[in-house]
Amino acid sequence: MLSTTAPGTTPGLDAAAGLDLQASFETALQGLGLSAGAAHLLWLPLPMVLVLVAAVVGVLVNVWLERKISAAVQQRIGPEYAGALGVLQPIADGMKLVFKEDIIPARADGLLFTLGPVLVLIPVILSWLVVPFGQHLLISNVGVGIFLWISLSSIQPIGLLMSGYASNNKYSLLGGLRAAAQSISYEIPLALAVLAVVMMSNSLSTVDIVDQQTGAGILSWNIWRQPVGFVIFWICALAECERLPFDLPEAEEELVAGYQTEYSGMKFALFYLGSYINLVLSALLVSVLYLGGWGFPLPVEWLAGWLGQPVDAPVVQVITASVGIVMTVLKAYLLVFLAILLRWTTPRVRIDQLLDLGWKFLLPIALVNLLVTAGLKLAFPAFFGG
Amino acid sequence: MFGFLKKVGDYTRDAVGAANYMTQGLAVTFDHLRRRPVTVQYPYEKLIPSERYRGRIHYEFDKCIACEVCVRVCPINLPVVDWVMNKATKKKELRNYSIDFGVCIFCGNCVEYCPTNCLSMTEEYELAAFDRHSLNYDNIALGRLPTSVTSDPAVFALRELAYLPKGEMDPHGVPDTAPRVGRLPEQVLETLPKTEPAAAAATSKEKA
């Protein structure tokens, strides 16, 4: 949804760049007699609302998957009475939280207590700015894209620490401190793993990173060139989302619910929403960084060529865009499935093991991975981004 | 230099080992995904309690002789036996009998020691109540028989694990006629040598 459609090309049908909905929308509005500025203003809220809705629906699907897959792994049935196969269960859960009494404990710090969950949720939702579902299907192709996500995700521990401290409860404080320690420790190997990918694609922009993986379909995906980076990134993403085996901040057997202990009602729902949006976001970013983003395992251009269709035909463009969205979501949810399966496979690590893994294992390996990538880029610029 | 290389080697071996274990674990959880649920969908499905199940106690007022053995063997002297001495007949006259199932631990001592067998165990276990005093059953309530799981048309009765045919782990879909694993007490009796006392006496007489 860039406003960089080159002059001279038909707006909305730029062959090289694919479908550009913004340009088509604005020209249509201008055709109705609106000024260019007004058309742009009318366009602006659309992708934002759309992505917000997509994020929330993604969370609902995620919660349903979590419950159903967890049930299947444990040979249970799981929710089945709220809607067909229990698909409405997440909505029922959400409605329950909305109508629950919103309690601020008497001895808690009211302002920080309220601000905490907000600070946790907002950066996660803001990060959806840079998630691309297609060449032009993202809110904003920021030049610093992936770096924006990394910096936004470091705001989160402040919110966690804040809510843990403001609850005035030893479990909450311990949970908050653990969350902060965990987030800070795992951000470094995460950033280093991302840096290796960025080095190969010579850009921080998520669109450029995907574009660099579109040459030969599945073979050009970054996972083949960055297998170690992929594993490091996935482990760190799980740790950042506080998913098992890294759910120490909430470890219910030791800390009741960690920093969430004193929360109920909508404030708890914000934490809940935040953690699931974060999981979907991480899965989406893994698919963008390592699994070719919106790319089909076979390049769509080849398929169109075999079927004798011109790549810039409107029908092909629409199909390509739809396939792109489906592929992005499919890859992300495959990773979510893996995360849920891992949840029931791996036991929780201790806090010292967690920090050991982060600082003594992942960090050096991520550094070596970065150096090796740099070396390979110099040695084989054709394969590792010249 | 070699120390460093050895460290790197150990590191790698550890990492490969960890990945191997993780894959094995994932294989186990993944395999469970395709298995049928084994859960009993209460209250639509219920397990059939075993023969020796100790549920709510049944009591027959007419059999009771008000001996109070049940009270004496009860760990907390729970049964309340309300009787008066009839001076004319010089016999105990029972007026009321009650057991509070909010307090009872279902140990079955009263049932075990009752000389007239007026106490017995039922299969009833659904004793949830909004008021704990409503669990204090008098002799009328104690005399009611519970609905059997097998005869309740609203319930799918499922057999417990030990009552399933050999090799079956899941009670769903096992036909009612399928015999349970192992031999029933009657079948064990049939295999024993016939040593009926009357028959033995007859044979010994013939010999003599």
GROMACS .gro file of N, CA and C in nm, chain A residues 165-302:
model
  414
  165TYR      N    1   0.528  -0.500   3.913
  165TYR     CA    2   0.563  -0.415   4.026
  165TYR      C    3   0.438  -0.353   4.087
  166ALA      N    4   0.346  -0.306   4.001
  166ALA     CA    5   0.230  -0.232   4.050
  166ALA      C    6   0.132  -0.321   4.124
  167SER      N    7   0.136  -0.453   4.099
  167SER     CA    8   0.040  -0.542   4.165
  167SER      C    9   0.064  -0.551   4.314
  168ASN      N   10   0.184  -0.517   4.359
  168ASN     CA   11   0.217  -0.522   4.501
  168ASN      C   12   0.196  -0.663   4.556
  169ASN      N   13   0.255  -0.758   4.487
  169ASN     CA   14   0.234  -0.900   4.517
  169ASN      C   15   0.364  -0.969   4.481
  170LYS      N   16   0.412  -1.058   4.572
  170LYS     CA   17   0.544  -1.114   4.547
  170LYS      C   18   0.547  -1.200   4.420
  171TYR      N   19   0.438  -1.274   4.394
  171TYR     CA   20   0.436  -1.357   4.274
  171TYR      C   21   0.439  -1.270   4.150
  172SER      N   22   0.360  -1.163   4.153
  172SER     CA   23   0.356  -1.073   4.038
  172SER      C   24   0.493  -1.013   4.012
  173LEU      N   25   0.558  -0.968   4.121
  173LEU     CA   26   0.687  -0.904   4.105
  173LEU      C   27   0.788  -1.003   4.047
  174LEU      N   28   0.790  -1.127   4.102
  174LEU     CA   29   0.881  -1.228   4.050
  174LEU      C   30   0.853  -1.255   3.903
  175GLY      N   31   0.723  -1.269   3.870
  175GLY     CA   32   0.686  -1.294   3.731
  175GLY      C   33   0.730  -1.180   3.641
  176GLY      N   34   0.708  -1.057   3.686
  176GLY     CA   35   0.747  -0.941   3.607
  176GLY      C   36   0.897  -0.937   3.584
  177LEU      N   37   0.973  -0.965   3.691
  177LEU     CA   38   1.119  -0.963   3.677
  177LEU      C   39   1.166  -1.072   3.582
  178ARG      N   40   1.106  -1.191   3.598
  178ARG     CA   41   1.143  -1.299   3.507
  178ARG      C   42   1.112  -1.264   3.363
  179ALA      N   43   0.992  -1.205   3.342
  179ALA     CA   44   0.953  -1.167   3.206
  179ALA      C   45   1.052  -1.069   3.147
  180ALA      N   46   1.092  -0.971   3.229
  180ALA     CA   47   1.186  -0.871   3.179
  180ALA      C   48   1.320  -0.936   3.147
  181ALA      N   49   1.370  -1.020   3.239
  181ALA     CA   50   1.499  -1.084   3.216
  181ALA      C   51   1.495  -1.169   3.090
  182GLN      N   52   1.385  -1.243   3.075
  182GLN     CA   53   1.372  -1.333   2.961
  182GLN      C   54   1.365  -1.255   2.830
  183SER      N   55   1.282  -1.152   2.828
  183SER     CA   56   1.267  -1.074   2.704
  183SER      C   57   1.399  -1.012   2.664
  184ILE      N   58   1.470  -0.953   2.763
  184ILE     CA   59   1.594  -0.884   2.730
  184ILE      C   60   1.699  -0.984   2.683
  185SER      N   61   1.708  -1.101   2.751
  185SER     CA   62   1.809  -1.199   2.712
  185SER      C   63   1.786  -1.252   2.572
  186TYR      N   64   1.661  -1.278   2.538
  186TYR     CA   65   1.636  -1.345   2.410
  186TYR      C   66   1.623  -1.248   2.294
  187GLU      N   67   1.617  -1.117   2.326
  187GLU     CA   68   1.611  -1.022   2.216
  187GLU      C   69   1.742  -1.017   2.138
  188ILE      N   70   1.853  -1.044   2.210
  188ILE     CA   71   1.983  -1.029   2.146
  188ILE      C   72   2.009  -1.136   2.040
  189PRO      N   73   1.998  -1.267   2.076
  189PRO     CA   74   2.013  -1.367   1.970
  189PRO      C   75   1.909  -1.352   1.861
  190LEU      N   76   1.787  -1.308   1.899
  190LEU     CA   77   1.682  -1.284   1.799
  190LEU      C   78   1.727  -1.180   1.698
  191ALA      N   79   1.777  -1.068   1.750
  191ALA     CA   80   1.821  -0.960   1.662
  191ALA      C   81   1.937  -1.005   1.575
  192LEU      N   82   2.028  -1.087   1.633
  192LEU     CA   83   2.142  -1.134   1.554
  192LEU      C   84   2.097  -1.228   1.443
  193ALA      N   85   1.998  -1.313   1.473
  193ALA     CA   86   1.946  -1.403   1.370
  193ALA      C   87   1.881  -1.323   1.259
  194VAL      N   88   1.805  -1.219   1.298
  194VAL     CA   89   1.742  -1.134   1.197
  194VAL      C   90   1.848  -1.062   1.115
  195LEU      N   91   1.955  -1.021   1.184
  195LEU     CA   92   2.061  -0.945   1.117
  195LEU      C   93   2.122  -1.026   1.003
  196ALA      N   94   2.138  -1.156   1.024
  196ALA     CA   95   2.195  -1.240   0.919
  196ALA      C   96   2.104  -1.239   0.796
  197VAL      N   97   1.973  -1.247   0.819
  197VAL     CA   98   1.879  -1.242   0.706
  197VAL      C   99   1.886  -1.106   0.638
  198VAL      N  100   1.890  -1.001   0.721
  198VAL     CA  101   1.893  -0.865   0.668
  198VAL      C  102   2.018  -0.846   0.583
  199MET      N  103   2.128  -0.906   0.629
  199MET     CA  104   2.254  -0.892   0.555
  199MET      C  105   2.240  -0.953   0.416
  200MET      N  106   2.169  -1.067   0.410
  200MET     CA  107   2.155  -1.134   0.280
  200MET      C  108   2.065  -1.057   0.187
  201SER      N  109   1.963  -0.990   0.241
  201SER     CA  110   1.870  -0.922   0.151
  201SER      C  111   1.900  -0.773   0.139
  202ASN      N  112   2.006  -0.726   0.205
  202ASN     CA  113   2.050  -0.587   0.194
  202ASN      C  114   1.941  -0.487   0.227
  203SER      N  115   1.843  -0.528   0.309
  203SER     CA  116   1.736  -0.435   0.342
  203SER      C  117   1.670  -0.478   0.471
  204LEU      N  118   1.619  -0.379   0.545
  204LEU     CA  119   1.545  -0.409   0.667
  204LEU      C  120   1.396  -0.423   0.638
  205SER      N  121   1.357  -0.383   0.516
  205SER     CA  122   1.215  -0.384   0.482
  205SER      C  123   1.166  -0.527   0.464
  206THR      N  124   1.050  -0.556   0.524
  206THR     CA  125   0.998  -0.693   0.516
  206THR      C  126   0.965  -0.732   0.372
  207VAL      N  127   0.920  -0.634   0.292
  207VAL     CA  128   0.885  -0.664   0.153
  207VAL      C  129   1.010  -0.704   0.075
  208ASP      N  130   1.119  -0.631   0.099
  208ASP     CA  131   1.244  -0.663   0.030
  208ASP      C  132   1.294  -0.801   0.073
  209ILE      N  133   1.278  -0.832   0.203
  209ILE     CA  134   1.325  -0.961   0.251
  209ILE      C  135   1.249  -1.074   0.182
  210VAL      N  136   1.119  -1.057   0.163
  210VAL     CA  137   1.043  -1.161   0.094
  210VAL      C  138   1.080  -1.163  -0.053
  211ASP      N  139   1.094  -1.044  -0.114
  211ASP     CA  140   1.128  -1.038  -0.256
  211ASP      C  141   1.256  -1.113  -0.286
  212GLN      N  142   1.350  -1.104  -0.192
  212GLN     CA  143   1.478  -1.170  -0.211
  212GLN      C  144   1.463  -1.322  -0.208
  213GLN      N  145   1.349  -1.372  -0.158
  213GLN     CA  146   1.330  -1.518  -0.149
  213GLN      C  147   1.237  -1.571  -0.258
  214THR      N  148   1.202  -1.489  -0.357
  214THR     CA  149   1.101  -1.534  -0.451
  214THR      C  150   1.156  -1.591  -0.580
  215GLY      N  151   1.289  -1.601  -0.593
  215GLY     CA  152   1.347  -1.644  -0.721
  215GLY      C  153   1.298  -1.780  -0.768
  216ALA      N  154   1.317  -1.885  -0.689
  216ALA     CA  155   1.292  -2.021  -0.736
  216ALA      C  156   1.197  -2.094  -0.643
  217GLY      N  157   1.092  -2.025  -0.598
  217GLY     CA  158   0.994  -2.092  -0.513
  217GLY      C  159   1.055  -2.140  -0.383
  218ILE      N  160   1.021  -2.264  -0.347
  218ILE     CA  161   1.058  -2.316  -0.216
  218ILE      C  162   1.210  -2.324  -0.200
  219LEU      N  163   1.282  -2.341  -0.311
  219LEU     CA  164   1.427  -2.358  -0.302
  219LEU      C  165   1.497  -2.229  -0.262
  220SER      N  166   1.433  -2.115  -0.289
  220SER     CA  167   1.502  -1.989  -0.259
  220SER      C  168   1.463  -1.934  -0.123
  221TRP      N  169   1.383  -2.010  -0.045
  221TRP     CA  170   1.347  -1.961   0.086
  221TRP      C  171   1.469  -1.956   0.177
  222ASN      N  172   1.465  -1.864   0.270
  222ASN     CA  173   1.582  -1.842   0.356
  222ASN      C  174   1.613  -1.959   0.446
  223ILE      N  175   1.514  -2.047   0.469
  223ILE     CA  176   1.537  -2.157   0.564
  223ILE      C  177   1.651  -2.245   0.517
  224TRP      N  178   1.673  -2.255   0.386
  224TRP     CA  179   1.783  -2.339   0.335
  224TRP      C  180   1.917  -2.271   0.355
  225ARG      N  181   1.916  -2.137   0.347
  225ARG     CA  182   2.042  -2.064   0.362
  225ARG      C  183   2.070  -2.028   0.506
  226GLN      N  184   1.965  -2.026   0.588
  226GLN     CA  185   1.980  -1.986   0.728
  226GLN      C  186   1.915  -2.089   0.822
  227PRO      N  187   1.949  -2.218   0.810
  227PRO     CA  188   1.880  -2.315   0.897
  227PRO      C  189   1.906  -2.288   1.046
  228VAL      N  190   2.030  -2.254   1.077
  228VAL     CA  191   2.063  -2.227   1.218
  228VAL      C  192   1.990  -2.101   1.265
  229GLY      N  193   1.990  -2.001   1.180
  229GLY     CA  194   1.920  -1.877   1.213
  229GLY      C  195   1.772  -1.902   1.236
  230PHE      N  196   1.714  -1.989   1.152
  230PHE     CA  197   1.571  -2.022   1.165
  230PHE      C  198   1.543  -2.081   1.303
  231VAL      N  199   1.627  -2.178   1.343
  231VAL     CA  200   1.605  -2.244   1.473
  231VAL      C  201   1.623  -2.143   1.586
  232ILE      N  202   1.729  -2.062   1.577
  232ILE     CA  203   1.753  -1.961   1.681
  232ILE      C  204   1.635  -1.865   1.689
  233PHE      N  205   1.590  -1.819   1.572
  233PHE     CA  206   1.481  -1.723   1.570
  233PHE      C  207   1.355  -1.783   1.631
  234TRP      N  208   1.327  -1.908   1.598
  234TRP     CA  209   1.204  -1.972   1.646
  234TRP      C  210   1.211  -1.991   1.797
  235ILE      N  211   1.327  -2.036   1.847
  235ILE     CA  212   1.341  -2.053   1.992
  235ILE      C  213   1.323  -1.919   2.062
  236CYS      N  214   1.388  -1.816   2.007
  236CYS     CA  215   1.379  -1.684   2.070
  236CYS      C  216   1.237  -1.629   2.062
  237ALA      N  217   1.170  -1.655   1.949
  237ALA     CA  218   1.033  -1.606   1.935
  237ALA      C  219   0.943  -1.672   2.039
  238LEU      N  220   0.964  -1.803   2.061
  238LEU     CA  221   0.885  -1.872   2.164
  238LEU      C  222   0.913  -1.811   2.300
  239ALA      N  223   1.041  -1.779   2.326
  239ALA     CA  224   1.076  -1.721   2.456
  239ALA      C  225   1.015  -1.582   2.470
  240GLU      N  226   1.015  -1.505   2.361
  240GLU     CA  227   0.958  -1.370   2.367
  240GLU      C  228   0.807  -1.376   2.389
  241CYS      N  229   0.741  -1.479   2.335
  241CYS     CA  230   0.597  -1.492   2.353
  241CYS      C  231   0.563  -1.559   2.485
  242GLU      N  232   0.664  -1.597   2.561
  242GLU     CA  233   0.642  -1.668   2.687
  242GLU      C  234   0.560  -1.795   2.667
  243ARG      N  235   0.593  -1.867   2.562
  243ARG     CA  236   0.526  -1.994   2.535
  243ARG      C  237   0.609  -2.104   2.600
  244LEU      N  238   0.543  -2.213   2.637
  244LEU     CA  239   0.619  -2.328   2.684
  244LEU      C  240   0.719  -2.369   2.577
  245PRO      N  241   0.837  -2.414   2.608
  245PRO     CA  242   0.894  -2.440   2.741
  245PRO      C  243   0.949  -2.317   2.812
  246PHE      N  244   0.917  -2.198   2.764
  246PHE     CA  245   0.974  -2.077   2.826
  246PHE      C  246   0.867  -1.994   2.895
  247ASP      N  247   0.768  -2.057   2.957
  247ASP     CA  248   0.661  -1.977   3.016
  247ASP      C  249   0.688  -1.948   3.164
  248LEU      N  250   0.816  -1.929   3.197
  248LEU     CA  251   0.850  -1.905   3.338
  248LEU      C  252   0.779  -1.787   3.401
  249PRO      N  253   0.759  -1.675   3.328
  249PRO     CA  254   0.694  -1.562   3.395
  249PRO      C  255   0.555  -1.596   3.446
  250GLU      N  256   0.488  -1.696   3.383
  250GLU     CA  257   0.353  -1.729   3.428
  250GLU      C  258   0.348  -1.862   3.500
  251ALA      N  259   0.462  -1.931   3.509
  251ALA     CA  260   0.468  -2.066   3.565
  251ALA      C  261   0.369  -2.088   3.677
  252GLU      N  262   0.255  -2.150   3.647
  252GLU     CA  263   0.149  -2.153   3.748
  252GLU      C  264   0.185  -2.237   3.870
  253GLU      N  265   0.275  -2.335   3.853
  253GLU     CA  266   0.306  -2.418   3.968
  253GLU      C  267   0.390  -2.343   4.071
  254GLU      N  268   0.464  -2.243   4.026
  254GLU     CA  269   0.549  -2.171   4.120
  254GLU      C  270   0.494  -2.032   4.150
  255LEU      N  271   0.445  -1.964   4.049
  255LEU     CA  272   0.416  -1.821   4.063
  255LEU      C  273   0.268  -1.789   4.048
  256VAL      N  274   0.179  -1.884   4.072
  256VAL     CA  275   0.036  -1.866   4.052
  256VAL      C  276   0.008  -1.829   3.906
  257ALA      N  277   0.023  -1.704   3.868
  257ALA     CA  278   0.015  -1.669   3.727
  257ALA      C  279   0.114  -1.559   3.694
  258GLY      N  280   0.219  -1.543   3.776
  258GLY     CA  281   0.320  -1.441   3.748
  258GLY      C  282   0.260  -1.303   3.755
  259TYR      N  283   0.300  -1.219   3.659
  259TYR     CA  284   0.255  -1.080   3.663
  259TYR      C  285   0.104  -1.067   3.639
  260GLN      N  286   0.036  -1.176   3.595
  260GLN     CA  287  -0.108  -1.168   3.571
  260GLN      C  288  -0.190  -1.201   3.695
  261THR      N  289  -0.121  -1.235   3.805
  261THR     CA  290  -0.192  -1.289   3.922
  261THR      C  291  -0.306  -1.199   3.967
  262GLU      N  292  -0.282  -1.070   3.977
  262GLU     CA  293  -0.383  -0.979   4.034
  262GLU      C  294  -0.482  -0.928   3.930
  263TYR      N  295  -0.464  -0.968   3.804
  263TYR     CA  296  -0.547  -0.909   3.699
  263TYR      C  297  -0.673  -0.990   3.675
  264SER      N  298  -0.781  -0.920   3.643
  264SER     CA  299  -0.904  -0.988   3.603
  264SER      C  300  -0.973  -0.900   3.501
  265GLY      N  301  -1.081  -0.952   3.445
  265GLY     CA  302  -1.163  -0.874   3.354
  265GLY      C  303  -1.086  -0.830   3.231
  266MET      N  304  -1.113  -0.709   3.188
  266MET     CA  305  -1.060  -0.659   3.061
  266MET      C  306  -0.908  -0.645   3.065
  267LYS      N  307  -0.853  -0.611   3.181
  267LYS     CA  308  -0.707  -0.594   3.188
  267LYS      C  309  -0.638  -0.728   3.165
  268PHE      N  310  -0.696  -0.834   3.223
  268PHE     CA  311  -0.641  -0.966   3.198
  268PHE      C  312  -0.657  -1.002   3.050
  269ALA      N  313  -0.774  -0.964   2.994
  269ALA     CA  314  -0.799  -0.993   2.853
  269ALA      C  315  -0.694  -0.927   2.764
  270LEU      N  316  -0.647  -0.807   2.805
  270LEU     CA  317  -0.544  -0.740   2.726
  270LEU      C  318  -0.415  -0.822   2.724
  271PHE      N  319  -0.376  -0.876   2.840
  271PHE     CA  320  -0.259  -0.963   2.846
  271PHE      C  321  -0.277  -1.085   2.757
  272TYR      N  322  -0.395  -1.145   2.770
  272TYR     CA  323  -0.428  -1.267   2.697
  272TYR      C  324  -0.419  -1.242   2.547
  273LEU      N  325  -0.486  -1.132   2.506
  273LEU     CA  326  -0.487  -1.092   2.365
  273LEU      C  327  -0.345  -1.064   2.320
  274GLY      N  328  -0.271  -0.990   2.404
  274GLY     CA  329  -0.135  -0.953   2.368
  274GLY      C  330  -0.049  -1.074   2.345
  275SER      N  331  -0.058  -1.175   2.433
  275SER     CA  332   0.030  -1.291   2.418
  275SER      C  333  -0.006  -1.369   2.292
  276TYR      N  334  -0.137  -1.378   2.261
  276TYR     CA  335  -0.173  -1.455   2.140
  276TYR      C  336  -0.144  -1.377   2.013
  277ILE      N  337  -0.169  -1.244   2.014
  277ILE     CA  338  -0.134  -1.165   1.895
  277ILE      C  339   0.016  -1.175   1.872
  278ASN      N  340   0.092  -1.175   1.981
  278ASN     CA  341   0.237  -1.185   1.970
  278ASN      C  342   0.277  -1.318   1.908
  279LEU      N  343   0.207  -1.425   1.947
  279LEU     CA  344   0.240  -1.556   1.890
  279LEU      C  345   0.212  -1.559   1.740
  280VAL      N  346   0.094  -1.507   1.701
  280VAL     CA  347   0.061  -1.505   1.559
  280VAL      C  348   0.161  -1.418   1.484
  281LEU      N  349   0.195  -1.304   1.546
  281LEU     CA  350   0.289  -1.212   1.483
  281LEU      C  351   0.425  -1.278   1.464
  282SER      N  352   0.473  -1.347   1.567
  282SER     CA  353   0.602  -1.413   1.556
  282SER      C  354   0.599  -1.519   1.447
  283ALA      N  355   0.488  -1.594   1.443
  283ALA     CA  356   0.477  -1.698   1.340
  283ALA      C  357   0.478  -1.634   1.201
  284LEU      N  358   0.406  -1.522   1.187
  284LEU     CA  359   0.403  -1.452   1.059
  284LEU      C  360   0.542  -1.404   1.022
  285LEU      N  361   0.616  -1.353   1.122
  285LEU     CA  362   0.749  -1.300   1.090
  285LEU      C  363   0.846  -1.413   1.058
  286VAL      N  364   0.830  -1.529   1.123
  286VAL     CA  365   0.915  -1.643   1.084
  286VAL      C  366   0.887  -1.679   0.940
  287SER      N  367   0.758  -1.678   0.903
  287SER     CA  368   0.727  -1.714   0.765
  287SER      C  369   0.778  -1.607   0.669
  288VAL      N  370   0.781  -1.482   0.713
  288VAL     CA  371   0.832  -1.376   0.626
  288VAL      C  372   0.984  -1.387   0.613
  289LEU      N  373   1.050  -1.409   0.726
  289LEU     CA  374   1.196  -1.405   0.726
  289LEU      C  375   1.257  -1.532   0.667
  290TYR      N  376   1.193  -1.646   0.694
  290TYR     CA  377   1.259  -1.772   0.659
  290TYR      C  378   1.181  -1.859   0.561
  291LEU      N  379   1.050  -1.843   0.555
  291LEU     CA  380   0.971  -1.935   0.473
  291LEU      C  381   0.910  -1.865   0.351
  292GLY      N  382   0.973  -1.759   0.306
  292GLY     CA  383   0.931  -1.699   0.179
  292GLY      C  384   0.804  -1.618   0.185
  293GLY      N  385   0.758  -1.579   0.303
  293GLY     CA  386   0.644  -1.489   0.314
  293GLY      C  387   0.524  -1.535   0.233
  294TRP      N  388   0.482  -1.451   0.138
  294TRP     CA  389   0.362  -1.484   0.061
  294TRP      C  390   0.393  -1.574  -0.057
  295GLY      N  391   0.518  -1.616  -0.071
  295GLY     CA  392   0.557  -1.695  -0.188
  295GLY      C  393   0.499  -1.835  -0.187
  296PHE      N  394   0.449  -1.878  -0.303
  296PHE     CA  395   0.400  -2.014  -0.322
  296PHE      C  396   0.523  -2.104  -0.342
  297PRO      N  397   0.517  -2.233  -0.299
  297PRO     CA  398   0.633  -2.321  -0.318
  297PRO      C  399   0.684  -2.324  -0.461
  298LEU      N  400   0.594  -2.308  -0.559
  298LEU     CA  401   0.637  -2.291  -0.697
  298LEU      C  402   0.614  -2.145  -0.733
  299PRO      N  403   0.707  -2.080  -0.803
  299PRO     CA  404   0.684  -1.940  -0.837
  299PRO      C  405   0.557  -1.925  -0.921
  300VAL      N  406   0.473  -1.827  -0.881
  300VAL     CA  407   0.345  -1.809  -0.950
  300VAL      C  408   0.367  -1.769  -1.095
  301GLU      N  409   0.479  -1.701  -1.122
  301GLU     CA  410   0.507  -1.659  -1.260
  301GLU      C  411   0.524  -1.780  -1.350
  302TRP      N  412   0.591  -1.884  -1.298
  302TRP     CA  413   0.609  -2.007  -1.376
  302TRP      C  414   0.474  -2.071  -1.404
   0.00000   0.00000   0.00000
